[in-house]
């Protein structure tokens, strides 16, 4: 992931981008990703988006599956009887 972020145009090489874990749950790993850019406000969001896309591509290439949320709808049938 660090390599993928480092290759995003506009991300500074120093300080080096960082990836830390902040939590682990059933089916998910929470990451904190830090990278630095010049403070050009118009470009900051674009670089963030490119970094996220680069991380996703790196995960796909490494065959790391990112779990998708599973929606669950509960239906209380006892309400029909009242």
PDB file of C-alpha atoms in Angstrom:
ATOM      1  CA  UNK A   1       0.000   0.000   0.000  1.00  0.00           C
ATOM      2  CA  UNK A   2       2.838   2.379   0.817  1.00  0.00           C
ATOM      3  CA  UNK A   3       4.296   1.747  -2.646  1.00  0.00           C
ATOM      4  CA  UNK A   4       0.920   2.419  -4.277  1.00  0.00           C
ATOM      5  CA  UNK A   5       0.470   5.695  -2.387  1.00  0.00           C
ATOM      6  CA  UNK A   6       4.063   6.747  -3.094  1.00  0.00           C
ATOM      7  CA  UNK A   7       3.402   6.476  -6.827  1.00  0.00           C
ATOM      8  CA  UNK A   8       0.436   8.878  -6.761  1.00  0.00           C
ATOM      9  CA  UNK A   9       1.307  12.117  -8.530  1.00  0.00           C
ATOM     10  CA  UNK A  10       1.739  14.938  -6.017  1.00  0.00           C
ATOM     11  CA  UNK A  11       2.380  12.750  -2.961  1.00  0.00           C
ATOM     12  CA  UNK A  12       5.685  13.786  -1.391  1.00  0.00           C
ATOM     13  CA  UNK A  13       8.407  11.173  -0.915  1.00  0.00           C
ATOM     14  CA  UNK A  14       9.477  12.745   2.396  1.00  0.00           C
ATOM     15  CA  UNK A  15       8.103  12.132   4.908  1.00  0.00           C
ATOM     16  CA  UNK A  16       7.434   8.620   3.658  1.00  0.00           C
ATOM     17  CA  UNK A  17       3.744   7.619   3.447  1.00  0.00           C
ATOM     18  CA  UNK A  18       2.592   5.461   6.369  1.00  0.00           C
ATOM     19  CA  UNK A  19       0.004   2.725   6.836  1.00  0.00           C
ATOM     20  CA  UNK A  20      -0.984   1.760  10.401  1.00  0.00           C
ATOM     21  CA  UNK A  21      -3.712  -0.500  11.731  1.00  0.00           C
ATOM     22  CA  UNK A  22      -6.246   1.044  14.077  1.00  0.00           C
ATOM     23  CA  UNK A  23      -8.560  -1.896  14.636  1.00  0.00           C
ATOM     24  CA  UNK A  24      -9.623  -5.374  13.668  1.00  0.00           C
ATOM     25  CA  UNK A  25     -13.222  -6.573  13.632  1.00  0.00           C
ATOM     26  CA  UNK A  26     -15.035  -9.563  12.185  1.00  0.00           C
ATOM     27  CA  UNK A  27     -14.360  -9.249   8.478  1.00  0.00           C
ATOM     28  CA  UNK A  28     -12.651  -5.861   8.570  1.00  0.00           C
ATOM     29  CA  UNK A  29      -9.264  -4.312   9.159  1.00  0.00           C
ATOM     30  CA  UNK A  30      -9.221  -0.595   9.917  1.00  0.00           C
ATOM     31  CA  UNK A  31      -6.243   1.294   8.523  1.00  0.00           C
ATOM     32  CA  UNK A  32      -4.896   4.785   9.040  1.00  0.00           C
ATOM     33  CA  UNK A  33      -3.096   5.971   5.934  1.00  0.00           C
ATOM     34  CA  UNK A  34      -0.946   9.084   5.995  1.00  0.00           C
ATOM     35  CA  UNK A  35       0.678  10.829   3.064  1.00  0.00           C
ATOM     36  CA  UNK A  36       1.863  14.348   2.544  1.00  0.00           C
ATOM     37  CA  UNK A  37       1.333  16.778  -0.317  1.00  0.00           C
ATOM     38  CA  UNK A  38       1.961  20.434  -0.930  1.00  0.00           C
ATOM     39  CA  UNK A  39      -0.884  22.500   0.556  1.00  0.00           C
ATOM     40  CA  UNK A  40      -2.561  23.296  -2.754  1.00  0.00           C
ATOM     41  CA  UNK A  41      -6.164  23.076  -1.592  1.00  0.00           C
ATOM     42  CA  UNK A  42      -7.544  22.583  -5.098  1.00  0.00           C
ATOM     43  CA  UNK A  43      -5.383  19.473  -5.534  1.00  0.00           C
ATOM     44  CA  UNK A  44      -5.538  17.918  -2.048  1.00  0.00           C
ATOM     45  CA  UNK A  45      -8.901  16.159  -2.536  1.00  0.00           C
ATOM     46  CA  UNK A  46      -7.913  14.900  -5.989  1.00  0.00           C
ATOM     47  CA  UNK A  47      -4.732  13.415  -4.542  1.00  0.00           C
ATOM     48  CA  UNK A  48      -6.689  11.789  -1.716  1.00  0.00           C
ATOM     49  CA  UNK A  49      -9.036  10.232  -4.258  1.00  0.00           C
ATOM     50  CA  UNK A  50      -6.121   9.014  -6.382  1.00  0.00           C
ATOM     51  CA  UNK A  51      -4.473   7.517  -3.287  1.00  0.00           C
ATOM     52  CA  UNK A  52      -7.648   5.596  -2.374  1.00  0.00           C
ATOM     53  CA  UNK A  53      -7.962   4.315  -5.948  1.00  0.00           C
ATOM     54  CA  UNK A  54      -4.279   3.276  -5.908  1.00  0.00           C
ATOM     55  CA  UNK A  55      -4.826   1.360  -2.650  1.00  0.00           C
ATOM     56  CA  UNK A  56      -7.882  -0.406  -4.096  1.00  0.00           C
ATOM     57  CA  UNK A  57      -5.923  -1.382  -7.234  1.00  0.00           C
ATOM     58  CA  UNK A  58      -3.024  -2.633  -5.086  1.00  0.00           C
ATOM     59  CA  UNK A  59      -5.428  -4.775  -3.034  1.00  0.00           C
ATOM     60  CA  UNK A  60      -6.991  -6.253  -6.180  1.00  0.00           C
ATOM     61  CA  UNK A  61      -3.569  -7.059  -7.639  1.00  0.00           C
ATOM     62  CA  UNK A  62      -2.506  -8.689  -4.364  1.00  0.00           C
ATOM     63  CA  UNK A  63      -5.800 -10.636  -4.343  1.00  0.00           C
ATOM     64  CA  UNK A  64      -6.819  -9.061  -1.032  1.00  0.00           C
ATOM     65  CA  UNK A  65     -10.585  -9.170  -0.820  1.00  0.00           C
ATOM     66  CA  UNK A  66     -12.248  -6.161   0.762  1.00  0.00           C
ATOM     67  CA  UNK A  67     -15.489  -7.280   2.412  1.00  0.00           C
ATOM     68  CA  UNK A  68     -18.634  -5.575   1.256  1.00  0.00           C
ATOM     69  CA  UNK A  69     -21.317  -4.579   3.741  1.00  0.00           C
ATOM     70  CA  UNK A  70     -24.156  -7.074   3.861  1.00  0.00           C
ATOM     71  CA  UNK A  71     -27.541  -5.418   4.324  1.00  0.00           C
ATOM     72  CA  UNK A  72     -29.919  -7.300   6.586  1.00  0.00           C
ATOM     73  CA  UNK A  73     -33.641  -6.604   6.748  1.00  0.00           C
ATOM     74  CA  UNK A  74     -35.475  -7.954   9.771  1.00  0.00           C
ATOM     75  CA  UNK A  75     -39.185  -8.483   9.539  1.00  0.00           C
ATOM     76  CA  UNK A  76     -41.179  -8.902  12.733  1.00  0.00           C
ATOM     77  CA  UNK A  77     -44.114 -11.135  11.813  1.00  0.00           C
ATOM     78  CA  UNK A  78     -45.724 -10.671  15.226  1.00  0.00           C
ATOM     79  CA  UNK A  79     -46.788  -7.175  14.137  1.00  0.00           C
ATOM     80  CA  UNK A  80     -49.005  -8.741  11.433  1.00  0.00           C
ATOM     81  CA  UNK A  81     -51.001 -10.601  14.090  1.00  0.00           C
ATOM     82  CA  UNK A  82     -51.995  -7.514  16.051  1.00  0.00           C
TER      83      UNK A  82
END
